[in-house]
Short mmCIF file of C-alpha atoms in Angstrom, two decimals:
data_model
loop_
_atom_site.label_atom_id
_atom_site.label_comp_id
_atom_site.label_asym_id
_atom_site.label_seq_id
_atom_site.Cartn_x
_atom_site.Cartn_y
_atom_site.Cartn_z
CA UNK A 1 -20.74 -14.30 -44.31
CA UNK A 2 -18.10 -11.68 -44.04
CA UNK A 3 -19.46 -8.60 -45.29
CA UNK A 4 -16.36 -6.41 -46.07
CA UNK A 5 -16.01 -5.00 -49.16
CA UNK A 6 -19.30 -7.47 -50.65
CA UNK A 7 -20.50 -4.81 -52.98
CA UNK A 8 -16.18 -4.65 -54.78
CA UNK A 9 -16.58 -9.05 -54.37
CA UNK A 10 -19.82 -8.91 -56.55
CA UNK A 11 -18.72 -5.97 -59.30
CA UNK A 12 -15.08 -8.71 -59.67
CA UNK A 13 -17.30 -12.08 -59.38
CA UNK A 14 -19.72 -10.79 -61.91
CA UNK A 15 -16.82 -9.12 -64.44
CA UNK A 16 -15.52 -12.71 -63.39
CA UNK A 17 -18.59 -14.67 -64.97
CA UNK A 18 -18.75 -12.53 -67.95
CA UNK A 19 -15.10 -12.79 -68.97
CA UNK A 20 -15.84 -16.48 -69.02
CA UNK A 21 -18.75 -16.09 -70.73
CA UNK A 22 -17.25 -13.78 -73.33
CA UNK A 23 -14.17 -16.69 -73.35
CA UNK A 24 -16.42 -18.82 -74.41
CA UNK A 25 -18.24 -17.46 -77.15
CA UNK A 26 -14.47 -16.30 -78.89
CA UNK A 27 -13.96 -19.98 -78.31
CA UNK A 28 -16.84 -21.00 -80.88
CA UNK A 29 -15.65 -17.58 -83.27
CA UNK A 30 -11.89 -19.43 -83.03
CA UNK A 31 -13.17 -22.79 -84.37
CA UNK A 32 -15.41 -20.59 -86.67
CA UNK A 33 -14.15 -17.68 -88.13
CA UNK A 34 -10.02 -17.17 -88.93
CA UNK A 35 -10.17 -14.01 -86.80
CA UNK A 36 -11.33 -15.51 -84.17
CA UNK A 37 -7.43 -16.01 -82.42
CA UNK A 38 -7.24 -12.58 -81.83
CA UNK A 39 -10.40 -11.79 -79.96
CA UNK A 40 -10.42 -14.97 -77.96
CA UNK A 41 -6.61 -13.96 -76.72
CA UNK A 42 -7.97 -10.59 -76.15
CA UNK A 43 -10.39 -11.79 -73.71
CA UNK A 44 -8.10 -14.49 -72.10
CA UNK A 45 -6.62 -11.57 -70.85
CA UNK A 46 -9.74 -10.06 -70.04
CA UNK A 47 -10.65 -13.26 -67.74
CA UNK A 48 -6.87 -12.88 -66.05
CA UNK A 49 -7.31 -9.19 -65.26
CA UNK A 50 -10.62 -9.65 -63.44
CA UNK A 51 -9.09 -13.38 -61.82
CA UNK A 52 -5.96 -10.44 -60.17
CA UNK A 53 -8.88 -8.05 -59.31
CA UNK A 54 -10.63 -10.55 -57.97
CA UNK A 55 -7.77 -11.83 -55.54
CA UNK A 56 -7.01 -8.40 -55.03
CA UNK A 57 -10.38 -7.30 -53.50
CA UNK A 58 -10.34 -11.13 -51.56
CA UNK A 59 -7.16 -10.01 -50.03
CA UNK A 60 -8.57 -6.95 -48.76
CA UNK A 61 -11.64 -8.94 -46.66
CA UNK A 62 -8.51 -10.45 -44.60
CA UNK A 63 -10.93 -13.84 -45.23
CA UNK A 64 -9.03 -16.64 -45.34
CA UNK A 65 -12.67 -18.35 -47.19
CA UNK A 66 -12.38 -15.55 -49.24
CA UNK A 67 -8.89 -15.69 -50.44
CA UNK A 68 -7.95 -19.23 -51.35
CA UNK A 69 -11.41 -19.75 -53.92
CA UNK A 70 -9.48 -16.42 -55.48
CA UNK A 71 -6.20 -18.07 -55.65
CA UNK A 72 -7.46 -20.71 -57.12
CA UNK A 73 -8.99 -19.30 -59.49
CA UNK A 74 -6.03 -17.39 -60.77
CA UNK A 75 -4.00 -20.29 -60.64
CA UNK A 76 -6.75 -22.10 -63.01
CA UNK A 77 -6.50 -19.06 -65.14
CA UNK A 78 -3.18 -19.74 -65.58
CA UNK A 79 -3.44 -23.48 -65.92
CA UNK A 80 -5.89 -22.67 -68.79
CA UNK A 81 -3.65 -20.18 -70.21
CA UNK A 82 -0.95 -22.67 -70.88
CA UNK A 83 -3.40 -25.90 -71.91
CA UNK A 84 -4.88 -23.37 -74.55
CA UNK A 85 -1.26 -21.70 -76.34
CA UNK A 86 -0.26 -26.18 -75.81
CA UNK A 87 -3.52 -26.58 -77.95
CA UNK A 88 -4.69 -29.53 -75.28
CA UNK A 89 -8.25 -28.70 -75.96
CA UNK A 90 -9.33 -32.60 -74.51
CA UNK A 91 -8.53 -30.34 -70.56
CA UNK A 92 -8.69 -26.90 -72.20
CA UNK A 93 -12.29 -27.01 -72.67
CA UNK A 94 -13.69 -29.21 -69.62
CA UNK A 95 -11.75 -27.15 -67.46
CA UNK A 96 -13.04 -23.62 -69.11
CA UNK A 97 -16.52 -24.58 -68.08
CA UNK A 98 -15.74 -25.84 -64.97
CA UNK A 99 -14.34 -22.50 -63.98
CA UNK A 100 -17.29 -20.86 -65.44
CA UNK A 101 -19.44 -22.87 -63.02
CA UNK A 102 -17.59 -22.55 -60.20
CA UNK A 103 -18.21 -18.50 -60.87
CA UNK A 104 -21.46 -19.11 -61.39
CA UNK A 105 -21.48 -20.85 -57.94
CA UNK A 106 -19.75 -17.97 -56.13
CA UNK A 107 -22.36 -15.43 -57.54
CA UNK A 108 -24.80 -17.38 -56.08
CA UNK A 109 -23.44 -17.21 -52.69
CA UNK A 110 -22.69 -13.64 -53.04
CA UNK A 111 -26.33 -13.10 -53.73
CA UNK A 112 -28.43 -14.91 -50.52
CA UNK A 113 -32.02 -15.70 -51.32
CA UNK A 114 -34.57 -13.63 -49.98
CA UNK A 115 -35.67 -16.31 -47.63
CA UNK A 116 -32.22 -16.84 -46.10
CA UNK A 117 -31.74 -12.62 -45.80
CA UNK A 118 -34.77 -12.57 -43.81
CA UNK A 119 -34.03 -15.41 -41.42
CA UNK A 120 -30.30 -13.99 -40.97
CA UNK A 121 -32.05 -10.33 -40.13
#
C-alpha cells in the first residue's frame, strides 16, 4: 500500500463516510419532516466537498489506485446530485447506499488488521 499522505486519505475517507451517513439520515427527515429539503441539500454539499477533498489528497499520492476510486466517487456524487433534484428516487436511493458501502469498503482498507500489520512488518 502506498503510504503517502495515509493519515490526509483517512481524515477525507472518514469525513467521506460520515457525509453519507449524515445524507442519509436528512434523507429519512425529507420524507419526514417539511424542513427536511433544506438540511438534506445542505449536506449533499457536505458529501461533494469531502468527494473534491478526497480527489484532491488522491492526487497528491501520484497513485494511479488511489486516484481513479476518487474520481469515481465524485463523478457518483454528481450522478446522485442530478437523480435526486430529477426526483428518480427508484436509482437515487440504491445508488446512495452503494456509495456509502463502497466508503465503508475503502476505510477498511485504509485501516489493515492487526494481523496483516504484523506480517507486513
Amino acid at each position: 500500500m502506498n503510504t503517502a499522505y495515509l493519515g490526509a486519505r483517512r481524515i477525507v475517507t472518514m469525513v467521506l463516510a460520515a457525509a453519507l451517513l449524515i445524507q442519509g439520515i436528512t434523507a429519512g427527515l425529507l420524507l419526514a419532516s417539511p424542513g427536511g429539503r433544506g438540511m438534506h441539500r445542505a449536506s449533499a454539499i457536505l458529501v461533494l466537498l469531502a468527494a473534491l477533498a478526497s480527489l484532491v489528497v488522491s492526487i497528491m499520492t501520484r497513485d494511479r489506485k488511489v486516484i481513479v476510486p476518487a474520481v469515481m466517487t465524485l463523478l457518483l456524487v454528481f450522478v446522485q446530485m442530478y437523480l435526486g433534484i430529477a426526483h428518480f428516487k427508484a436509482l437515487h436511493v440504491p445508488i446512495g447506499m452503494i456509495m456509502f458501502g463502497g466508503v465503508v469498503h475503502a476505510l477498511t482498507a485504509l485501516y489493515p488488521s492487526r494481523q496483516n500489520a504484523t506480517a507486513a512488518a
